[in-house]
Amino acid sequence: MRKFIISSSFTALLYSTSVTAVASQYINNDILPLLPAWQGQSEQLVVSSKHAWVTPFEQQGMMTSPSYHDTMQWLDKLVASSPMLSKVSLGKSPQGRDIWMIVATKEGANSPSELQQHKKPSVLVQAGIHSGEIDGKDAGMMLIRDIAHGNKSALIDQVNLLFIPILSVDGHERSSEYNRVNQRGPINMGWRTNATNLNLNRDYAKAEAAEMQHLIKAINVWQPSLYIDVHVTDGIDYQYDVTFGYNVKQGYSPRIFDWLDTTYRTEVENALTSQGHIPGPLVFANDNSDMSKGLSYWNPSPRFSNGYGDARHLPTILIENHSLKPFKQRVLGTYVMLEQTLKTVAKHQQTLTAAITLDQQRQANPITVTWQNENQQPWDFKGIEYTVETSEISGDKVVRWTGKPKLYPQLPVTGNTKIHKQIQRPKAYYIPAQWTQVIEKLALHGIEVEPLKQATTLTLQQTSFNQVTFGTKDYEGRQTVKAEASSNTVTTTLAPSTIKVSTAQPLGDLAIALLEPEAADSLFFWGYFNTIFTRTEYIEDYAVEPLAQKMLAQDPQLKAEFNKALQDESFANDSKARLRWFYQRSPYYDNQYQVYPVLKQL
């Protein structure tokens, strides 16, 4: 099938997707909303094409981003040229590429132990988790160039920089000018998912992808004090070019939220504004075709970077640059934000460390496991004017953004910050040793686990499920499950090698988020316990009927309960249900069916 190039004439046919020269505009420019002109002080960050350390982004007119090979070739030369820089492989991708991290330190440290000896905070910046959203890579390359060979080496006097230029390296190489149609550049963009089609920014909690496992191990050993995950957003048009967010006050890390929302946001937004950018909070419209319906405030769950950071008390910034702004503008805005982040962390490292420590020690009780929406404070929103027309193509309404700035005052805002369900904080969870996948997953996250050395008798909480609902299709490679939970108290003897997971540890809240079955991104939700819903033993009708007669004859109380159950007409008319009623109350019934194998100590 032939593909059509989208151009001003809409007539040219495409037979090759190779780019032989740097284009003056992006091929999708004609189908995107009108673009207001932009100029900013941050343009002075760009060096000339004759500069000894010009980046490929600058060399190619700020329209392109280099391939994996060209990126690493340029970075290798830069690292070799400076004693402040080193390069570390975090591990291999599914297709066998190294995932590299550049370490920038004044002392030239190139290992976690060396880094920690100097007792300085580290900022981890990650680009390309969605590899088409690659702004952070080119901004980071410019920044570390200016640290190594410009006038900005002082940025790492009091703080270290850990820079992952491309996390989804395989997706990065599935590159085309026809990826991410809603985004203005670069010319060639990578793919949203990895080589096995997993979305890495839905993988933090379940950590199935090799890339995510490497990243979490790196977080555990390099111990950053702040983590930045750089994205480019989709959706509505607006004036902001750099938007960013983090956890909410109601979540697992309220002290970190306070630091980010006051100290960090204030200094970063001031820096961006002074450089000609328009910063703002993460922006999601409730209805992309009707701004009067307001905006959404997001309390992220641990499948996402900023939700995961909340659960493990790692200050985590999710940058969402605006996809409709040109690549040049987005990269320069990201540079300004990264530079100011290093300054802010260096200046306020004591209060940042205190916030992290207080959240790690907080041990919230009760602790919230599910949330629901509630109204928030209204926002003044720096939007773009639009009209709504009826499309001749779809027959439905379509938005036409005019490119003219418009302030939408005091828009209503809703967000999932209202407590829905809280539980008493468990002292510990106990996991039978056969659930190896779950135990290994907890260890991967850095959660402390301890096998029992001898048989131990304890009184614990046991959870059973009913009203079980499985996902109608796989989600991120898993069959998800939700169920109504009920608990009862049992006294049981735990076998040696049963795994104890105490919640009195720095990652105790993350353990709760992964092991409490009703939590949004629990390992139960992700299907790691789905075999408990498999029936493996049965009883035939010819056996259960005489068994029921015997049970009724021996237990008058049971007979009374059965007579009461028969008052339900649907039950009385269902012969299978009546036989199942007796089977479930007999000693032959599987007492582990729909029972959560993880026991809880309160």
XYZ file of C-alpha atoms in Angstrom:
602
model
C 0.000 0.000 0.000
C 1.355 3.452 -0.909
C 1.665 6.141 1.743
C 0.924 9.814 1.134
C 3.263 12.543 2.305
C 1.331 15.197 4.164
C 2.441 18.450 2.557
C 0.848 21.780 1.639
C -0.332 20.292 -1.640
C -1.329 16.862 -0.199
C -0.336 15.275 -3.525
C 3.178 13.831 -3.280
C 3.550 10.047 -2.971
C 5.991 8.483 -0.546
C 8.232 5.645 -1.685
C 11.072 6.118 0.829
C 11.100 7.259 4.435
C 14.806 8.096 4.511
C 15.794 11.669 5.288
C 18.593 12.802 2.990
C 18.767 16.414 4.153
C 17.615 18.474 7.095
C 14.120 19.770 6.355
C 13.072 23.324 7.084
C 9.817 22.204 8.673
C 8.280 18.989 9.957
C 6.219 16.934 7.519
C 3.180 16.990 9.810
C 3.296 20.764 10.286
C 0.379 21.411 7.906
C -2.018 19.176 9.830
C -1.173 20.568 13.285
C -2.674 23.703 14.872
C -1.242 27.120 14.038
C 2.091 27.813 15.702
C 2.697 31.151 17.468
C 6.180 32.612 16.968
C 8.621 32.122 19.842
C 11.884 33.734 20.896
C 13.587 33.331 24.239
C 16.776 34.097 26.116
C 17.495 30.362 26.203
C 18.369 30.510 22.504
C 21.734 31.893 23.657
C 22.532 28.418 25.012
C 22.986 27.197 21.428
C 26.579 27.110 20.149
C 27.614 27.633 16.547
C 28.093 24.777 14.123
C 31.853 25.488 14.259
C 32.082 24.963 18.029
C 34.417 22.101 18.965
C 31.670 20.439 21.001
C 28.577 21.292 19.015
C 25.937 18.615 19.545
C 24.247 16.849 16.604
C 21.021 18.643 17.586
C 22.683 22.059 17.194
C 24.654 20.992 14.110
C 21.451 20.016 12.306
C 19.596 23.249 12.888
C 17.792 22.031 16.047
C 15.411 19.984 13.912
C 16.808 16.504 14.508
C 17.969 14.184 17.251
C 20.845 11.753 16.644
C 20.536 7.978 16.400
C 21.644 5.700 19.235
C 24.991 5.137 17.478
C 25.625 8.822 16.834
C 24.495 9.797 20.334
C 26.882 7.407 22.016
C 29.708 8.192 19.619
C 29.439 11.881 20.526
C 29.116 11.123 24.244
C 32.093 8.745 24.170
C 34.299 11.532 22.820
C 32.960 13.955 25.420
C 33.530 11.513 28.296
C 37.060 10.791 27.098
C 37.805 14.505 27.082
C 36.902 15.283 30.697
C 37.978 13.784 34.043
C 34.608 14.858 35.462
C 32.680 12.434 33.231
C 32.361 8.667 33.083
C 30.046 6.223 31.339
C 28.368 3.219 32.950
C 26.195 0.518 31.371
C 23.050 -0.193 33.367
C 22.462 -3.406 31.387
C 21.334 -4.715 28.024
C 18.054 -4.077 26.233
C 15.982 -6.978 24.834
C 17.684 -6.433 21.468
C 21.134 -6.371 23.029
C 21.925 -2.651 23.208
C 23.599 -1.159 26.248
C 21.579 1.318 28.292
C 24.198 3.892 29.171
C 24.349 6.397 32.012
C 26.737 9.351 32.080
C 28.074 10.207 35.550
C 29.117 13.840 36.026
C 30.995 14.571 39.285
C 33.651 17.098 40.276
C 35.651 14.268 41.837
C 35.507 11.994 38.795
C 33.682 9.276 40.743
C 32.389 6.461 38.555
C 30.849 3.991 41.018
C 28.064 4.202 43.620
C 30.499 3.626 46.485
C 32.793 6.434 45.310
C 29.848 8.748 44.835
C 28.521 8.102 48.329
C 31.921 8.755 49.915
C 31.654 12.410 48.925
C 28.208 12.728 50.586
C 26.696 14.958 47.918
C 23.152 14.570 46.583
C 22.714 13.148 43.096
C 20.144 14.149 40.485
C 19.118 11.366 38.104
C 17.829 12.621 34.742
C 16.276 10.086 32.419
C 15.325 10.711 28.797
C 13.605 8.496 26.286
C 11.475 6.194 28.432
C 9.094 6.956 25.568
C 11.816 7.277 23.009
C 9.911 9.480 20.572
C 9.704 11.993 23.414
C 13.415 12.586 23.357
C 13.840 16.255 24.369
C 15.767 15.340 27.521
C 18.514 13.565 25.580
C 19.515 16.572 23.499
C 19.097 19.006 26.407
C 21.247 16.779 28.601
C 23.953 16.487 25.963
C 24.169 20.272 25.736
C 24.225 20.635 29.518
C 27.008 18.148 30.211
C 28.976 19.689 27.307
C 28.744 23.049 29.046
C 29.721 21.496 32.378
C 32.766 19.809 30.871
C 33.901 22.479 28.383
C 31.855 25.586 29.047
C 31.424 27.865 32.014
C 29.103 25.668 34.051
C 31.348 23.236 35.884
C 30.245 24.867 39.155
C 26.856 23.187 38.689
C 28.392 19.970 40.018
C 30.360 21.484 42.877
C 27.732 20.446 45.415
C 25.652 17.921 43.480
C 26.235 14.987 41.107
C 24.455 14.498 37.784
C 23.442 11.034 36.593
C 22.197 11.231 33.002
C 20.497 8.410 31.064
C 20.257 9.783 27.511
C 18.025 6.952 26.208
C 16.221 4.444 28.403
C 14.124 2.716 25.723
C 17.056 2.190 23.380
C 15.291 -0.358 21.160
C 12.231 1.849 20.760
C 14.589 4.730 19.967
C 15.935 2.821 16.976
C 12.452 2.054 15.640
C 12.724 5.531 14.234
C 10.687 7.240 11.542
C 9.458 10.676 10.524
C 5.977 9.135 10.690
C 6.045 8.375 14.418
C 4.184 10.657 16.857
C 2.028 12.538 14.369
C 0.824 14.937 17.111
C 4.336 16.204 17.894
C 6.469 18.903 16.246
C 9.772 17.171 15.839
C 12.407 15.987 15.842
C 12.317 14.904 12.208
C 12.890 11.237 13.027
C 11.285 10.031 16.254
C 11.476 6.744 18.114
C 8.611 4.457 19.078
C 6.513 4.808 22.238
C 6.990 1.237 23.492
C 9.988 -1.059 23.771
C 10.889 -3.972 21.491
C 8.316 -6.253 23.161
C 5.652 -3.518 22.927
C 5.647 -2.746 26.663
C 5.063 0.831 27.760
C 7.898 1.392 30.216
C 6.034 4.180 31.983
C 3.371 1.690 32.999
C 5.952 -0.799 34.264
C 7.471 0.634 37.449
C 5.410 -1.418 39.909
C 5.399 -4.741 38.034
C 8.903 -4.182 36.585
C 8.646 -6.784 33.821
C 10.696 -5.133 31.104
C 14.465 -5.594 31.122
C 14.909 -1.828 30.782
C 12.814 -1.183 33.887
C 14.632 -3.825 35.913
C 17.964 -2.206 35.013
C 16.619 1.220 35.946
C 15.266 0.137 39.339
C 18.543 -1.594 40.179
C 20.347 1.631 39.284
C 18.058 3.657 41.555
C 18.750 1.210 44.380
C 22.546 1.349 44.095
C 23.160 4.945 42.947
C 20.605 6.350 45.428
C 19.635 9.631 43.756
C 18.088 12.365 45.872
C 15.909 13.582 43.010
C 14.751 11.871 39.818
C 13.555 13.550 36.615
C 11.648 11.664 33.906
C 11.402 13.706 30.671
C 8.355 13.289 28.402
C 6.417 15.144 25.713
C 2.660 15.313 26.150
C -0.283 15.016 23.734
C -3.778 16.452 23.930
C -4.997 20.040 23.876
C -3.264 23.205 22.714
C -2.155 25.772 25.298
C 0.494 28.409 25.945
C 2.712 26.440 28.344
C 5.779 24.870 26.743
C 7.238 23.120 29.812
C 4.799 21.540 32.250
C 5.800 19.348 35.151
C 4.328 17.597 38.152
C 5.007 15.163 40.963
C 3.186 13.397 43.773
C 0.279 14.951 45.690
C 0.153 16.060 49.324
C -2.362 13.311 50.166
C -0.044 10.536 48.969
C 2.791 8.572 50.524
C 5.303 11.447 50.682
C 3.706 14.682 51.969
C 6.989 16.291 53.099
C 8.545 15.692 49.688
C 5.447 17.233 48.093
C 5.858 20.351 50.257
C 9.505 20.715 49.202
C 8.709 20.208 45.527
C 5.652 22.453 45.528
C 7.308 25.390 47.258
C 11.088 25.383 47.065
C 11.527 23.484 43.802
C 8.613 24.704 41.688
C 9.159 28.340 42.613
C 12.826 28.384 41.600
C 12.383 26.308 38.441
C 9.404 28.320 37.182
C 11.267 31.583 37.825
C 14.250 30.305 35.827
C 12.078 29.172 32.916
C 10.124 32.414 32.839
C 13.293 34.507 32.863
C 14.532 32.557 29.830
C 11.391 33.167 27.775
C 9.483 29.950 28.491
C 5.993 29.514 29.919
C 6.054 26.862 32.653
C 2.996 25.321 34.227
C 1.616 22.353 36.137
C 0.785 19.072 34.432
C -2.267 19.807 32.287
C -4.979 17.309 31.381
C -8.361 18.476 30.072
C -11.512 16.668 31.195
C -12.844 17.107 27.647
C -10.423 18.005 24.847
C -13.233 19.679 22.903
C -14.741 21.725 25.739
C -12.458 23.644 28.096
C -15.434 24.743 30.222
C -15.516 21.225 31.646
C -12.244 21.977 33.349
C -9.010 20.242 34.145
C -7.806 17.098 35.874
C -5.373 16.975 38.799
C -3.526 13.670 38.863
C -2.610 11.478 41.827
C -0.386 8.956 40.000
C -0.209 5.303 41.005
C 3.099 3.375 41.223
C 2.963 2.108 37.639
C 4.109 5.615 36.639
C 7.467 7.212 37.434
C 6.112 9.965 39.691
C 3.693 7.597 41.437
C 6.490 5.105 42.000
C 8.689 7.862 43.371
C 5.895 8.811 45.775
C 5.642 5.228 47.094
C 9.392 4.844 47.596
C 9.926 8.417 48.888
C 12.140 9.437 45.994
C 11.338 13.003 44.849
C 10.333 12.447 41.238
C 9.558 15.073 38.608
C 7.543 14.164 35.526
C 8.279 16.706 32.787
C 5.673 16.893 30.030
C 6.818 19.336 27.361
C 4.070 20.491 25.033
C 4.055 18.427 21.853
C 2.787 21.283 19.675
C 5.774 23.489 20.498
C 8.795 23.082 18.165
C 11.552 20.654 19.133
C 14.033 23.521 19.541
C 11.835 25.328 22.061
C 11.166 22.161 24.044
C 14.843 21.144 24.218
C 15.957 24.587 25.362
C 13.222 24.695 27.992
C 14.355 21.297 29.260
C 17.959 22.523 29.445
C 16.893 25.491 31.597
C 14.900 23.221 33.886
C 17.739 20.723 34.322
C 20.272 23.451 35.006
C 18.056 25.080 37.615
C 17.359 21.685 39.189
C 21.078 21.220 39.871
C 21.265 24.698 41.400
C 18.159 24.179 43.553
C 19.210 20.760 44.852
C 22.684 22.082 45.674
C 21.291 25.129 47.456
C 18.546 23.324 49.396
C 20.048 19.877 49.856
C 19.613 19.901 53.629
C 15.880 20.586 53.504
C 15.488 18.073 50.653
C 17.294 15.378 52.633
C 15.185 16.175 55.696
C 11.955 15.843 53.698
C 13.022 12.456 52.317
C 14.044 11.195 55.749
C 10.803 12.317 57.394
C 8.711 10.567 54.749
C 10.777 7.385 55.044
C 10.247 7.400 58.806
C 6.616 8.484 58.727
C 4.987 5.014 58.949
C 1.509 6.381 58.184
C -1.296 4.638 60.073
C -3.947 4.267 58.817
C -2.708 4.205 55.242
C -4.808 4.885 52.146
C -5.005 2.187 49.468
C -7.707 3.563 47.140
C -8.760 7.068 46.112
C -11.712 8.780 44.461
C -12.260 12.116 42.725
C -13.049 15.352 44.473
C -13.111 19.026 43.532
C -9.846 20.967 43.763
C -9.067 24.682 43.831
C -9.883 26.234 40.417
C -7.000 27.183 38.126
C -6.363 30.121 35.860
C -5.390 28.362 32.646
C -3.170 29.857 29.948
C -4.896 28.326 26.989
C -5.318 28.869 23.268
C -8.492 30.104 21.626
C -10.454 27.524 19.647
C -13.612 26.993 17.649
C -15.695 23.826 17.317
C -16.957 22.799 13.895
C -18.712 19.822 12.409
C -16.276 17.651 10.467
C -17.167 16.672 6.922
C -14.902 13.657 7.388
C -16.220 12.194 10.633
C -19.585 13.898 10.923
C -18.674 14.703 14.551
C -17.453 17.908 16.148
C -13.794 18.832 15.683
C -11.685 21.443 17.483
C -9.841 24.113 15.487
C -7.137 25.827 17.555
C -6.508 29.396 16.311
C -3.021 29.916 17.778
C -4.214 32.993 19.721
C -3.452 33.017 23.458
C -6.488 33.090 25.727
C -6.770 33.064 29.501
C -9.452 30.724 30.862
C -9.994 32.076 34.408
C -10.815 29.825 37.340
C -11.475 26.615 35.442
C -12.943 23.825 37.591
C -10.476 21.116 38.592
C -11.131 17.558 39.758
C -8.593 15.062 41.047
C -8.366 11.620 42.630
C -7.203 12.825 46.043
C -10.187 11.941 48.255
C -9.683 8.953 50.542
C -11.767 6.003 49.407
C -10.399 3.183 51.554
C -7.886 3.133 54.373
C -6.441 0.165 56.218
C -4.634 -0.271 59.493
C -0.943 -0.304 58.728
C 0.312 -3.896 58.820
C 3.412 -4.669 60.837
C 4.418 -7.286 58.298
C 3.323 -9.527 55.428
C 4.157 -13.232 55.184
C 4.575 -14.827 51.759
C 4.871 -18.608 51.275
C 8.204 -19.464 49.663
C 6.618 -20.931 46.518
C 5.525 -17.473 45.309
C 8.994 -16.882 43.914
C 8.015 -14.316 41.271
C 6.488 -12.081 43.891
C 9.403 -12.445 46.291
C 11.928 -11.736 43.551
C 9.936 -8.678 42.483
C 10.040 -7.240 46.000
C 13.795 -7.831 46.213
C 14.278 -6.163 42.827
C 12.600 -3.025 44.154
C 15.044 -2.992 47.050
C 12.458 -3.974 49.664
C 13.998 -5.868 52.580
C 12.713 -9.457 52.833
C 13.610 -12.030 55.469
C 13.026 -15.806 55.382
C 11.834 -17.408 58.602
C 14.493 -19.710 60.024
C 12.059 -22.009 61.808
C 8.378 -22.881 61.918
C 6.486 -20.028 63.576
C 2.903 -19.962 64.878
C 1.168 -16.590 64.578
C -2.314 -15.100 64.579
C -2.668 -13.268 61.275
C -5.191 -11.698 58.899
C -6.227 -13.776 55.895
C -7.969 -12.265 52.862
C -10.519 -14.026 50.668
C -12.051 -12.754 47.442
C -15.426 -12.722 45.745
C -16.976 -10.761 42.870
C -13.803 -11.406 40.880
C -13.455 -9.422 37.632
C -10.663 -10.094 35.162
C -9.577 -7.609 32.525
C -11.392 -8.252 29.252
C -8.055 -8.110 27.438
C -4.385 -8.116 28.353
C -3.039 -4.824 29.652
C 0.693 -4.305 29.295
C 1.158 -8.034 28.857
C -0.771 -8.975 32.016
C -4.282 -10.185 32.777
C -5.335 -7.768 35.475
C -7.854 -8.645 38.176
C -10.037 -6.836 40.683
C -12.126 -8.391 43.435
C -14.018 -7.639 46.607
C -11.914 -8.555 49.610
C -12.930 -9.764 53.049
C -10.656 -10.691 55.938
C -10.746 -13.044 58.884
C -8.325 -13.912 61.658
C -6.480 -17.224 61.529
C -3.913 -18.860 63.754
C -1.465 -20.752 61.613
C 2.005 -22.225 61.679
C 4.249 -20.720 59.019
C 6.796 -23.002 57.445
C 10.512 -22.281 57.555
C 11.545 -20.223 54.501
C 8.259 -18.269 54.546
C 9.218 -14.704 53.626
C 8.559 -11.939 56.120
C 8.224 -8.397 54.754
C 8.289 -5.817 57.528
C 6.714 -2.431 56.802
C 9.013 -0.750 59.344
C 11.634 -0.007 56.685
C 12.341 2.915 54.329
C 10.449 1.158 51.508
C 7.633 -0.054 53.764
C 5.022 2.050 51.954
C 6.125 0.590 48.621
C 5.760 -2.910 50.097
C 2.187 -2.053 51.111
C 1.443 -0.638 47.651
C 2.628 -3.893 46.058
C 1.165 -6.399 48.533
C -2.146 -4.848 49.580
C -4.480 -6.477 47.028
C -6.883 -3.558 46.637
C -4.107 -1.032 45.923
C -4.122 0.340 42.376
C -0.874 -1.288 41.255
C -0.573 -4.225 43.612
C 1.016 -7.399 42.321
C -2.413 -8.959 42.902
C -3.949 -6.462 40.452
C -1.233 -7.254 37.903
C -2.134 -10.944 37.953
C 0.758 -12.436 39.900
C -1.674 -14.431 42.038
C -4.206 -15.393 39.354
C -3.688 -19.114 39.852
C -5.635 -18.899 43.122
C -8.747 -18.514 40.946
C -8.223 -21.873 39.227
C -10.428 -24.760 40.407
C -8.486 -28.025 40.322
C -10.634 -30.458 42.351
C -14.353 -31.145 41.939
C -17.139 -33.320 43.317
C -19.670 -35.119 41.139
C -23.407 -34.697 41.687
C -23.808 -38.359 42.570
C -21.363 -37.851 45.474
C -22.453 -34.481 46.786
C -26.163 -35.402 47.064
C -25.705 -38.200 49.633
C -23.006 -36.084 51.320
C -25.564 -33.301 51.733
C -28.123 -35.700 53.239
C -25.514 -36.828 55.767
C -24.493 -33.257 56.618
C -28.116 -32.216 57.239
C -28.754 -35.215 59.453
C -25.692 -34.520 61.590
C -25.957 -30.714 61.912
C -29.320 -29.087 62.826
C -27.733 -25.623 62.578
C -26.655 -26.326 59.009
C -30.175 -27.526 58.198
C -31.613 -24.254 59.507
C -29.134 -22.262 57.378
C -30.076 -24.299 54.297
C -33.800 -23.738 54.874
C -33.143 -20.019 55.160
C -31.135 -20.060 51.927
C -34.067 -21.732 50.171
C -36.136 -18.619 50.794
C -34.176 -17.064 47.939
C -36.215 -18.157 44.913
C -33.311 -17.988 42.462
C -31.208 -20.196 44.742
C -34.079 -22.616 45.373
C -34.584 -23.046 41.604
C -30.891 -23.601 40.859
C -30.014 -27.255 41.484
C -26.306 -26.686 40.811
C -26.154 -23.822 43.297
C -27.855 -25.958 45.940
C -25.339 -28.773 45.529
C -22.444 -26.290 45.450
C -23.702 -24.808 48.737
C -23.079 -28.131 50.476
C -19.786 -28.790 48.734
C -18.433 -25.417 49.880
C -19.295 -26.318 53.490
C -17.809 -29.781 53.352
C -14.275 -30.832 54.347
C -13.670 -31.799 50.685
C -13.776 -28.198 49.465
C -10.498 -26.486 48.467
C -9.823 -24.149 51.397
C -7.260 -22.191 49.360
C -9.595 -21.371 46.460
C -9.852 -17.560 46.080
C -7.782 -17.090 49.237
C -4.880 -14.629 49.103
C -1.734 -16.565 50.063
C -0.112 -13.481 51.587
C -0.966 -13.229 55.289
C -0.883 -9.964 57.197
C 0.236 -9.154 60.733
C -1.473 -6.153 62.311
